[in-house]
């Protein structure tokens, strides 16, 4: 009985973690290539959530179809913000890019609030449940998990097998060296920022498949914090590190909620969120380059 | 006793050995040149001496004290001054304030207050010939002016050892001669040992240093008085890529 | 003579505060607006000591105001039943606010200040949320229900005094905090601390090589800035509105406002946060009347424009403009 509960929890944690991981890859990609921390990360997740919501509620489109739409919107937003703002801040002090991405996040929140209002929304995508014996998994969560894994795989292939991907990796290693070797560094920056944002907006779709309620303009803040914990777990600059960091974090979050719920007189939800903050500080303290990184 | 002594110092980056088992001694007031092709580990050696990086192996002894694990901000006041290959001014501050920072924090005396430091800065700026820039923001200087400012900033620290990382690259040859004379004069007055490095064997080294240390792929291959070192076949090989055919390959 | 001229840059700051005070006191119905402006100026000046002078972004800054508010709130609720303490309770409350914000800044600083640049920002971004969820989750200080201490305050000071405190004297305390922060900023600028902070803001590694113990100076700026925030929380939040709820006092919104104010006026300048606070406060006030709900929509692009086009802010620009004129010694 206890064993079953643990196994069930592990499965739930891994499924959740795969989506968390995917939701952090964009952050790590952008940091790896541009050395910019996207503090407005959560706001882009929120945009993805609203795209899903809107497509589902007004056009009746399945959230699966929202994935390409979200990617396209994300790429466009990424290019827009890169060419209007980020491009001028690559060489500027960190203060500038941190505050710029932070402000972009606020701007997105306020624009979405203007269009959709600030109440909490949700949608109801009934696609059945899968009974695994030890636990019951809604199909929507399973789709989100599979979607995350496929996207992570595609990114891996793209990174390693295409010219643009190789250019990107060379910029991560050494941007000056890459420039000398004829890599179009500015183009690579733009491309990476756009893809990073694209991935992040897509992750907003997947996250709503996981939790289809509570969609509102300010939902992103919590995800920004989680994404930082995950990214730091995986070593900030590595998208795959981020994916595995997500798996670990999903397990921790699920497990700790279960444990906190056993303690009388506390609010397990709030404590779980506090824990993620503590984990962040601990990792930064003992190993700022990431627990899972080899460096 | 030598002012600075390195014993078998090794610094690696990942798998790359940037400084390999280097031992050397520098005496008080001595002028030493460090040469070696690009990537031979000169800058890394400086970074290890003043604490930007800690070496994996070996010991660094300065003025009789083992400073191998001392953080950089504790080494500077012992008397280690430094200029950077790519200048690193405090951009928003004026030249005067930059130099004053050196005087304020770069000495062991805790009594140097802000006003004293500004006075010291004024004197040094005059000496280096930067007075017309003294009120300018350091970030707006040309690269050569920045390098001069860095020399002034390092001298304000009253160092016993001054590490100059290609401090005169990019200057006009005439200016270099002048600069070399000036620095030599100051160094003699203040008994500063100078370790200067240049990318290629050039007149600045020949004109200034008594001893040349040659690095090649992180290892020290030559450590000899200037004239001897420049004629050493190993040096010529490192620079030309083949053994010398004529003895006057370098002049 | 020389020592007096050192304090010239304080003149414009004091002049602005003096005019604000006169307007608030003499134009009827203006005090509330002036109080709000004072709060924003004080917030800007407090945050500037860290953000402006070190160049490090502390996204969790509001947490210091939050714990300061709790310091005052806890003191009042705990000491309400002790007879005859009167204003001593308020004094103890401020001391507690200082204590809480110092302790928090030590705890956060111990971890975060070892980290450079972006990693520092990441470490701090969860501080306010983390504390909020800790207080709620572990049910400390009444957890998510918060503390309400109107009755206790009335009991301690009497109804009339308590109300005068909330509507006038608390604002005077804020004014006092703002002026002290300006004074401390100038002291820093004129001392080794200011030189060290400028150096490490511009190039931390070079600063170390020049012999600067960067961690020490970062901690000095961090704790000082945190203490002013704690006092501000105690004065402006706890005493003006005698209740405290975790989601309100740990709301990242106030960090955002502080950032806007500092950047707008000019990070690292003395007069900047005052001007930034004035402009921000006034525009927020009028926007909330004429375009309610749109403040952030308008301010977000403004920050982006400031960062990209004139990162030195208003006073930063003026400072360069008047560099070699007689005005230069007043504008820093
Ligand atoms: N921070 C670092 N991280 C990784 N590798 C480094 C770092 N600094 C230097 N290296 C590597 O160490 C080797 C030695 O570099 P170093 O800069 O010391 O050479 P150098 O002799 O100063 O060259 P140059 O003449 O170009 O200035 C090079 O291969 C360089 O790429
Ligand atoms: Mg070098």
PDB file of C-alpha atoms in Angstrom, chain C residues 119 164 280:
ATOM      1  CA  UNK C 119      23.140  34.736 -10.040  1.00  0.00           C
ATOM      2  CA  UNK C 164      -2.717  61.880  14.372  1.00  0.00           C
ATOM      3  CA  UNK C 280       6.821  58.537 -10.442  1.00  0.00           C
TER       4      UNK C 280
END
